Amino acid sequence: MAAKERLVVVGNGMAGCRAVQEVLKRDPDRYQITIFGAEPRVNYDRIMLSPVLAGEKAFADIVLNDEAWYRDNAITLHAGRAVEAIDRAARVVRAVDGTLAAYDRLILATGSDPIRLPLPGADLPGVVTFRDLDDVEAMITAARPGAKAVVIGGGLLGIEAAYGLSKRGMSATVVHLLDVLMERQLDASAGFLLTEALAQKGVETVLEAQSEEIEGRDGRVSGLRLKDGRVLPCDLLVMAVGIRPAAGLAKAAGLEVNRGVVVDDTLRTSDPAIWAIGECVEHRGQCYGLVAPIWEMCRTLGEALTDGSSTYQGSSLSTRLKVSGVDVFSAGKHTGGADCEDIVFRDAGGAFTSASCWKAARSPARSSSAMRPTAAGTST
Ligand SMILES: Cc1cc2nc3c(=O)[nH]c(=O)nc-3n(C[C@H](O)[C@H](O)[C@H](O)COP(=O)(O)OP(=O)(O)OC[C@H]3O[C@@H](n4cnc5c(N)ncnc54)[C@H](O)[C@@H]3O)c2cc1C
């Protein structure tokens, strides 16, 4: 019997494991599969870290593929071993602990790194980002009832972090640079409704606030000083200010990298033996930070690695905020522009209003965002 081709995956996250599932679905016996993961655990649903932080779910509830899945599919998992180099000539990857794996085909699925603002004090204990289970555990450890948390960043992740910490009994404040929360998804009135709804949940919002310095006391974070001189005292500071494709490994290996690892419509990189998927990727100039595009990429890659012919054409986006009792949904093109018109529905009669806004490009892009607090008196 001919030896199986060796498929090595770097990244045991949402894209890496889904890509393997797509391959197994089409041709379960074709490859001998090895997965490297920097995190010391099995594959889990990263999206659900927010409910874990809020105490609404446990880690066991969000595992996507447990140890039995790797075993049953004869997949070798090197968990807790980040790959630090790719030798493209020899077709071998090397992990930080020296583990080597030879490949015939390699998938890069390294995701994103959270951005840390280079503020004075950013390296103080008690300053965290929100990306993986370690971050969530650090936040839960610091979350004493009555203690104060400040979250820099009023996007989806920052709001979910603040909500989760407030559910853990902390008093949480979101500090946002702009005058509207989730400004990439919401217009000003929907943003206002969201601010009000969060206040009802005990999450305060400070808008148009520029962070200047993180203050410390006794070797730990004690507050955030804003440019206007205000100091927001805190025992925990979360930076949720964006992500950057984790493309350093690909770059060091000499692959074409712009903002992310550049791929063609079959998700192939500039090396014909290497594919890339997920948030580390740049496809037609676009990098994504949501899972829906990733599922589409994984289907195409599953085809590509089993001799199929489908191509990936790019994705349109939708987002839902995971704060229970506050329904925020957004889809499509958010930027508007001369070729778009806004259509706004507003119910001013309820105790809360609801508003939605379409930026309906005459052709073909279309977007909608809707904000509907589900409190008593709400009508849609
Ligand atoms: C708290 C939170 C809430 C979110 N909520 C939503 C949501 O509601 N809707 C939505 O669509 N998206 C949401 N997202 C985004 C979504 O989780 C990501 O789009 C998705 O996880 C990206 O998948 P990925 O596989 O590209 O990256 P990841 O899931 O991050 O996986 C990458 C993996 O690769 C590992 N890795 C990196 N470098 C190496 C290396 N050199 N060697 C080995 N392993 C390596 C990383 O440790 C990581 O485990 C959320 C994200 C977070 C953090």
mmCIF file of N, CA, C and O in Angstrom, residues 191-263:
data_model
loop_
_atom_site.group_PDB
_atom_site.id
_atom_site.type_symbol
_atom_site.label_atom_id
_atom_site.label_comp_id
_atom_site.label_asym_id
_atom_site.label_seq_id
_atom_site.Cartn_x
_atom_site.Cartn_y
_atom_site.Cartn_z
ATOM 1 N N GLY A 191 -26.131 53.323 18.073
ATOM 2 C CA GLY A 191 -25.032 53.328 19.043
ATOM 3 C C GLY A 191 -25.489 53.908 20.379
ATOM 4 O O GLY A 191 -25.135 53.411 21.450
ATOM 5 N N PHE A 192 -26.322 54.943 20.297
ATOM 6 C CA PHE A 192 -26.853 55.551 21.533
ATOM 7 C C PHE A 192 -27.708 54.538 22.289
ATOM 8 O O PHE A 192 -27.610 54.389 23.513
ATOM 9 N N LEU A 193 -28.570 53.825 21.537
ATOM 10 C CA LEU A 193 -29.426 52.810 22.177
ATOM 11 C C LEU A 193 -28.580 51.750 22.858
ATOM 12 O O LEU A 193 -28.893 51.284 23.958
ATOM 13 N N LEU A 194 -27.502 51.380 22.199
ATOM 14 C CA LEU A 194 -26.632 50.347 22.780
ATOM 15 C C LEU A 194 -26.002 50.857 24.079
ATOM 16 O O LEU A 194 -25.959 50.145 25.090
ATOM 17 N N THR A 195 -25.547 52.113 24.057
ATOM 18 C CA THR A 195 -24.956 52.700 25.270
ATOM 19 C C THR A 195 -25.958 52.665 26.422
ATOM 20 O O THR A 195 -25.630 52.299 27.557
ATOM 21 N N GLU A 196 -27.221 53.030 26.105
ATOM 22 C CA GLU A 196 -28.268 53.019 27.137
ATOM 23 C C GLU A 196 -28.531 51.609 27.654
ATOM 24 O O GLU A 196 -28.664 51.380 28.855
ATOM 25 N N ALA A 197 -28.599 50.658 26.721
ATOM 26 C CA ALA A 197 -28.910 49.277 27.113
ATOM 27 C C ALA A 197 -27.785 48.711 27.981
ATOM 28 O O ALA A 197 -28.035 47.992 28.951
ATOM 29 N N LEU A 198 -26.541 49.071 27.654
ATOM 30 C CA LEU A 198 -25.413 48.583 28.463
ATOM 31 C C LEU A 198 -25.457 49.206 29.854
ATOM 32 O O LEU A 198 -25.159 48.546 30.854
ATOM 33 N N ALA A 199 -25.834 50.477 29.924
ATOM 34 C CA ALA A 199 -25.928 51.137 31.232
ATOM 35 C C ALA A 199 -26.928 50.386 32.115
ATOM 36 O O ALA A 199 -26.701 50.192 33.311
ATOM 37 N N GLN A 200 -28.025 49.954 31.498
ATOM 38 C CA GLN A 200 -29.025 49.176 32.259
ATOM 39 C C GLN A 200 -28.458 47.859 32.767
ATOM 40 O O GLN A 200 -28.951 47.291 33.726
ATOM 41 N N LYS A 201 -27.436 47.361 32.073
ATOM 42 C CA LYS A 201 -26.795 46.104 32.497
ATOM 43 C C LYS A 201 -25.631 46.378 33.444
ATOM 44 O O LYS A 201 -24.857 45.469 33.771
ATOM 45 N N GLY A 202 -25.421 47.649 33.786
ATOM 46 C CA GLY A 202 -24.361 47.989 34.724
ATOM 47 C C GLY A 202 -23.017 48.271 34.069
ATOM 48 O O GLY A 202 -22.007 48.389 34.764
ATOM 49 N N VAL A 203 -23.007 48.391 32.734
ATOM 50 C CA VAL A 203 -21.741 48.696 32.042
ATOM 51 C C VAL A 203 -21.745 50.174 31.653
ATOM 52 O O VAL A 203 -22.601 50.637 30.905
ATOM 53 N N GLU A 204 -20.785 50.909 32.180
ATOM 54 C CA GLU A 204 -20.678 52.333 31.853
ATOM 55 C C GLU A 204 -19.900 52.525 30.563
ATOM 56 O O GLU A 204 -19.056 51.690 30.218
ATOM 57 N N THR A 205 -20.132 53.641 29.899
ATOM 58 C CA THR A 205 -19.412 53.913 28.653
ATOM 59 C C THR A 205 -18.800 55.308 28.717
ATOM 60 O O THR A 205 -19.484 56.256 29.105
ATOM 61 N N VAL A 206 -17.545 55.430 28.350
ATOM 62 C CA VAL A 206 -16.919 56.746 28.231
ATOM 63 C C VAL A 206 -16.510 56.896 26.769
ATOM 64 O O VAL A 206 -15.619 56.196 26.290
ATOM 65 N N LEU A 207 -17.211 57.785 26.050
ATOM 66 C CA LEU A 207 -16.947 57.951 24.616
ATOM 67 C C LEU A 207 -15.968 59.098 24.369
ATOM 68 O O LEU A 207 -15.726 59.921 25.244
ATOM 69 N N GLU A 208 -15.418 59.149 23.168
ATOM 70 C CA GLU A 208 -14.458 60.189 22.748
ATOM 71 C C GLU A 208 -13.342 60.342 23.779
ATOM 72 O O GLU A 208 -13.011 61.454 24.200
ATOM 73 N N ALA A 209 -12.820 59.217 24.197
ATOM 74 C CA ALA A 209 -11.811 59.224 25.262
ATOM 75 C C ALA A 209 -10.511 58.627 24.741
ATOM 76 O O ALA A 209 -10.488 57.494 24.271
ATOM 77 N N GLN A 210 -9.466 59.410 24.808
ATOM 78 C CA GLN A 210 -8.160 58.923 24.345
ATOM 79 C C GLN A 210 -7.324 58.463 25.540
ATOM 80 O O GLN A 210 -7.066 59.254 26.454
ATOM 81 N N SER A 211 -6.898 57.225 25.492
ATOM 82 C CA SER A 211 -6.093 56.685 26.590
ATOM 83 C C SER A 211 -4.671 57.239 26.501
ATOM 84 O O SER A 211 -4.092 57.284 25.415
ATOM 85 N N GLU A 212 -4.119 57.635 27.652
ATOM 86 C CA GLU A 212 -2.757 58.195 27.603
ATOM 87 C C GLU A 212 -1.742 57.351 28.378
ATOM 88 O O GLU A 212 -0.631 57.126 27.905
ATOM 89 N N GLU A 213 -2.139 56.891 29.552
ATOM 90 C CA GLU A 213 -1.172 56.140 30.358
ATOM 91 C C GLU A 213 -1.902 55.178 31.282
ATOM 92 O O GLU A 213 -2.975 55.482 31.805
ATOM 93 N N ILE A 214 -1.287 54.014 31.475
ATOM 94 C CA ILE A 214 -1.847 53.067 32.445
ATOM 95 C C ILE A 214 -1.064 53.245 33.737
ATOM 96 O O ILE A 214 0.168 53.108 33.750
ATOM 97 N N GLU A 215 -1.797 53.580 34.792
ATOM 98 C CA GLU A 215 -1.112 53.842 36.056
ATOM 99 C C GLU A 215 -1.030 52.556 36.881
ATOM 100 O O GLU A 215 -1.890 51.671 36.753
ATOM 101 N N GLY A 216 0.001 52.475 37.727
ATOM 102 C CA GLY A 216 0.167 51.295 38.575
ATOM 103 C C GLY A 216 0.406 51.675 40.023
ATOM 104 O O GLY A 216 0.830 52.799 40.329
ATOM 105 N N ARG A 217 0.082 50.734 40.899
ATOM 106 C CA ARG A 217 0.388 50.899 42.329
ATOM 107 C C ARG A 217 0.743 49.526 42.869
ATOM 108 O O ARG A 217 0.109 48.524 42.501
ATOM 109 N N ASP A 218 1.775 49.470 43.697
ATOM 110 C CA ASP A 218 2.247 48.196 44.264
ATOM 111 C C ASP A 218 2.486 47.152 43.172
ATOM 112 O O ASP A 218 2.122 45.972 43.299
ATOM 113 N N GLY A 219 3.036 47.612 42.048
ATOM 114 C CA GLY A 219 3.413 46.680 40.984
ATOM 115 C C GLY A 219 2.251 46.107 40.199
ATOM 116 O O GLY A 219 2.392 45.076 39.531
ATOM 117 N N ARG A 220 1.079 46.772 40.231
ATOM 118 C CA ARG A 220 -0.092 46.258 39.511
ATOM 119 C C ARG A 220 -0.906 47.426 38.969
ATOM 120 O O ARG A 220 -0.800 48.546 39.464
ATOM 121 N N VAL A 221 -1.689 47.175 37.935
ATOM 122 C CA VAL A 221 -2.486 48.255 37.348
ATOM 123 C C VAL A 221 -3.419 48.863 38.405
ATOM 124 O O VAL A 221 -3.997 48.150 39.234
ATOM 125 N N SER A 222 -3.527 50.216 38.361
ATOM 126 C CA SER A 222 -4.435 50.862 39.325
ATOM 127 C C SER A 222 -5.365 51.859 38.640
ATOM 128 O O SER A 222 -6.315 52.336 39.262
ATOM 129 N N GLY A 223 -5.111 52.179 37.379
ATOM 130 C CA GLY A 223 -6.013 53.126 36.724
ATOM 131 C C GLY A 223 -5.592 53.422 35.294
ATOM 132 O O GLY A 223 -4.472 53.115 34.882
ATOM 133 N N LEU A 224 -6.525 54.046 34.567
ATOM 134 C CA LEU A 224 -6.233 54.492 33.198
ATOM 135 C C LEU A 224 -6.369 56.003 33.173
ATOM 136 O O LEU A 224 -7.420 56.548 33.532
ATOM 137 N N ARG A 225 -5.275 56.674 32.772
ATOM 138 C CA ARG A 225 -5.344 58.141 32.648
ATOM 139 C C ARG A 225 -5.662 58.491 31.206
ATOM 140 O O ARG A 225 -5.049 57.973 30.274
ATOM 141 N N LEU A 226 -6.669 59.371 31.029
ATOM 142 C CA LEU A 226 -7.059 59.805 29.693
ATOM 143 C C LEU A 226 -6.334 61.102 29.337
ATOM 144 O O LEU A 226 -5.825 61.801 30.215
ATOM 145 N N LYS A 227 -6.351 61.427 28.061
ATOM 146 C CA LYS A 227 -5.647 62.620 27.597
ATOM 147 C C LYS A 227 -6.198 63.889 28.246
ATOM 148 O O LYS A 227 -5.456 64.853 28.478
ATOM 149 N N ASP A 228 -7.507 63.893 28.547
ATOM 150 C CA ASP A 228 -8.084 65.102 29.157
ATOM 151 C C ASP A 228 -7.800 65.188 30.665
ATOM 152 O O ASP A 228 -8.326 66.051 31.358
ATOM 153 N N GLY A 229 -6.995 64.269 31.195
ATOM 154 C CA GLY A 229 -6.573 64.347 32.595
ATOM 155 C C GLY A 229 -7.375 63.459 33.531
ATOM 156 O O GLY A 229 -6.959 63.195 34.656
ATOM 157 N N ARG A 230 -8.559 62.989 33.066
ATOM 158 C CA ARG A 230 -9.358 62.122 33.945
ATOM 159 C C ARG A 230 -8.622 60.822 34.208
ATOM 160 O O ARG A 230 -7.947 60.296 33.314
ATOM 161 N N VAL A 231 -8.777 60.304 35.429
ATOM 162 C CA VAL A 231 -8.208 58.989 35.739
ATOM 163 C C VAL A 231 -9.357 58.052 36.103
ATOM 164 O O VAL A 231 -10.192 58.382 36.955
ATOM 165 N N LEU A 232 -9.428 56.915 35.424
ATOM 166 C CA LEU A 232 -10.451 55.910 35.736
ATOM 167 C C LEU A 232 -9.771 54.821 36.549
ATOM 168 O O LEU A 232 -8.968 54.048 36.016
ATOM 169 N N PRO A 233 -10.043 54.740 37.848
ATOM 170 C CA PRO A 233 -9.381 53.727 38.666
ATOM 171 C C PRO A 233 -9.806 52.327 38.234
ATOM 172 O O PRO A 233 -10.961 52.121 37.835
ATOM 173 N N CYS A 234 -8.888 51.370 38.273
ATOM 174 C CA CYS A 234 -9.262 49.992 37.926
ATOM 175 C C CYS A 234 -8.290 48.988 38.537
ATOM 176 O O CYS A 234 -7.133 49.299 38.805
ATOM 177 N N ASP A 235 -8.824 47.781 38.745
ATOM 178 C CA ASP A 235 -8.016 46.662 39.233
ATOM 179 C C ASP A 235 -7.648 45.731 38.087
ATOM 180 O O ASP A 235 -6.804 44.847 38.233
ATOM 181 N N LEU A 236 -8.344 45.899 36.958
ATOM 182 C CA LEU A 236 -8.109 45.069 35.769
ATOM 183 C C LEU A 236 -8.311 45.957 34.556
ATOM 184 O O LEU A 236 -9.286 46.717 34.510
ATOM 185 N N LEU A 237 -7.398 45.866 33.591
ATOM 186 C CA LEU A 237 -7.563 46.650 32.370
ATOM 187 C C LEU A 237 -7.481 45.710 31.174
ATOM 188 O O LEU A 237 -6.509 44.961 31.024
ATOM 189 N N VAL A 238 -8.539 45.728 30.358
ATOM 190 C CA VAL A 238 -8.583 44.850 29.184
ATOM 191 C C VAL A 238 -8.391 45.707 27.938
ATOM 192 O O VAL A 238 -9.083 46.696 27.749
ATOM 193 N N MET A 239 -7.437 45.309 27.096
ATOM 194 C CA MET A 239 -7.285 45.998 25.809
ATOM 195 C C MET A 239 -7.995 45.182 24.741
ATOM 196 O O MET A 239 -7.635 44.038 24.480
ATOM 197 N N ALA A 240 -9.025 45.772 24.155
ATOM 198 C CA ALA A 240 -9.763 45.101 23.080
ATOM 199 C C ALA A 240 -9.825 46.075 21.910
ATOM 200 O O ALA A 240 -10.886 46.586 21.552
ATOM 201 N N VAL A 241 -8.656 46.344 21.356
ATOM 202 C CA VAL A 241 -8.545 47.436 20.387
ATOM 203 C C VAL A 241 -8.255 46.941 18.971
ATOM 204 O O VAL A 241 -7.894 47.729 18.105
ATOM 205 N N GLY A 242 -8.444 45.653 18.753
ATOM 206 C CA GLY A 242 -8.275 45.161 17.381
ATOM 207 C C GLY A 242 -7.301 44.003 17.309
ATOM 208 O O GLY A 242 -6.689 43.609 18.307
ATOM 209 N N ILE A 243 -7.224 43.459 16.106
ATOM 210 C CA ILE A 243 -6.368 42.287 15.879
ATOM 211 C C ILE A 243 -5.489 42.523 14.663
ATOM 212 O O ILE A 243 -5.774 43.386 13.828
ATOM 213 N N ARG A 244 -4.440 41.715 14.606
ATOM 214 C CA ARG A 244 -3.491 41.807 13.484
ATOM 215 C C ARG A 244 -3.229 40.377 13.017
ATOM 216 O O ARG A 244 -2.980 39.497 13.850
ATOM 217 N N PRO A 245 -3.323 40.087 11.694
ATOM 218 C CA PRO A 245 -3.070 38.718 11.235
ATOM 219 C C PRO A 245 -1.721 38.204 11.738
ATOM 220 O O PRO A 245 -0.717 38.928 11.692
ATOM 221 N N ALA A 246 -1.714 36.970 12.251
ATOM 222 C CA ALA A 246 -0.466 36.372 12.750
ATOM 223 C C ALA A 246 0.297 35.782 11.566
ATOM 224 O O ALA A 246 0.188 34.591 11.262
ATOM 225 N N ALA A 247 1.036 36.645 10.882
ATOM 226 C CA ALA A 247 1.675 36.262 9.627
ATOM 227 C C ALA A 247 3.196 36.213 9.730
ATOM 228 O O ALA A 247 3.890 36.038 8.725
ATOM 229 N N GLY A 248 3.718 36.344 10.948
ATOM 230 C CA GLY A 248 5.179 36.412 11.118
ATOM 231 C C GLY A 248 5.894 35.145 10.681
ATOM 232 O O GLY A 248 6.967 35.205 10.060
ATOM 233 N N LEU A 249 5.300 33.987 11.001
ATOM 234 C CA LEU A 249 5.926 32.703 10.628
ATOM 235 C C LEU A 249 6.034 32.597 9.104
ATOM 236 O O LEU A 249 7.084 32.211 8.564
ATOM 237 N N ALA A 250 4.947 32.962 8.421
ATOM 238 C CA ALA A 250 4.928 32.898 6.952
ATOM 239 C C ALA A 250 5.947 33.868 6.367
ATOM 240 O O ALA A 250 6.671 33.542 5.420
ATOM 241 N N LYS A 251 6.011 35.045 6.956
ATOM 242 C CA LYS A 251 6.939 36.068 6.451
ATOM 243 C C LYS A 251 8.391 35.592 6.602
ATOM 244 O O LYS A 251 9.200 35.705 5.676
ATOM 245 N N ALA A 252 8.686 35.042 7.785
ATOM 246 C CA ALA A 252 10.057 34.579 8.029
ATOM 247 C C ALA A 252 10.429 33.443 7.077
ATOM 248 O O ALA A 252 11.612 33.251 6.756
ATOM 249 N N ALA A 253 9.412 32.711 6.600
ATOM 250 C CA ALA A 253 9.690 31.602 5.667
ATOM 251 C C ALA A 253 9.779 32.102 4.226
ATOM 252 O O ALA A 253 9.974 31.305 3.298
ATOM 253 N N GLY A 254 9.605 33.404 4.021
ATOM 254 C CA GLY A 254 9.755 33.976 2.681
ATOM 255 C C GLY A 254 8.499 33.914 1.835
ATOM 256 O O GLY A 254 8.548 34.144 0.620
ATOM 257 N N LEU A 255 7.345 33.615 2.445
ATOM 258 C CA LEU A 255 6.089 33.633 1.687
ATOM 259 C C LEU A 255 5.655 35.075 1.465
ATOM 260 O O LEU A 255 6.034 35.969 2.229
ATOM 261 N N GLU A 256 4.817 35.289 0.450
ATOM 262 C CA GLU A 256 4.333 36.647 0.191
ATOM 263 C C GLU A 256 3.352 37.045 1.293
ATOM 264 O O GLU A 256 2.348 36.366 1.528
ATOM 265 N N VAL A 257 3.669 38.145 1.963
ATOM 266 C CA VAL A 257 2.826 38.634 3.068
ATOM 267 C C VAL A 257 2.651 40.139 2.896
ATOM 268 O O VAL A 257 3.626 40.857 2.674
ATOM 269 N N ASN A 258 1.396 40.597 2.947
ATOM 270 C CA ASN A 258 1.159 42.048 3.066
ATOM 271 C C ASN A 258 0.709 42.282 4.498
ATOM 272 O O ASN A 258 1.472 42.134 5.416
ATOM 273 N N ARG A 259 -0.613 42.596 4.653
ATOM 274 C CA ARG A 259 -1.151 42.659 6.008
ATOM 275 C C ARG A 259 -1.286 41.235 6.546
ATOM 276 O O ARG A 259 -0.979 40.937 7.673
ATOM 277 N N GLY A 260 -1.755 40.322 5.694
ATOM 278 C CA GLY A 260 -1.851 38.906 6.043
ATOM 279 C C GLY A 260 -1.093 38.071 5.023
ATOM 280 O O GLY A 260 -0.464 38.611 4.105
ATOM 281 N N VAL A 261 -1.174 36.747 5.182
ATOM 282 C CA VAL A 261 -0.504 35.837 4.236
ATOM 283 C C VAL A 261 -1.313 35.864 2.935
ATOM 284 O O VAL A 261 -2.506 35.536 2.935
ATOM 285 N N VAL A 262 -0.657 36.249 1.851
ATOM 286 C CA VAL A 262 -1.390 36.430 0.596
ATOM 287 C C VAL A 262 -1.742 35.072 -0.016
ATOM 288 O O VAL A 262 -0.879 34.204 -0.157
ATOM 289 N N VAL A 263 -3.044 34.885 -0.338
ATOM 290 C CA VAL A 263 -3.496 33.639 -0.968
ATOM 291 C C VAL A 263 -4.283 33.946 -2.237
ATOM 292 O O VAL A 263 -4.836 35.031 -2.392
#
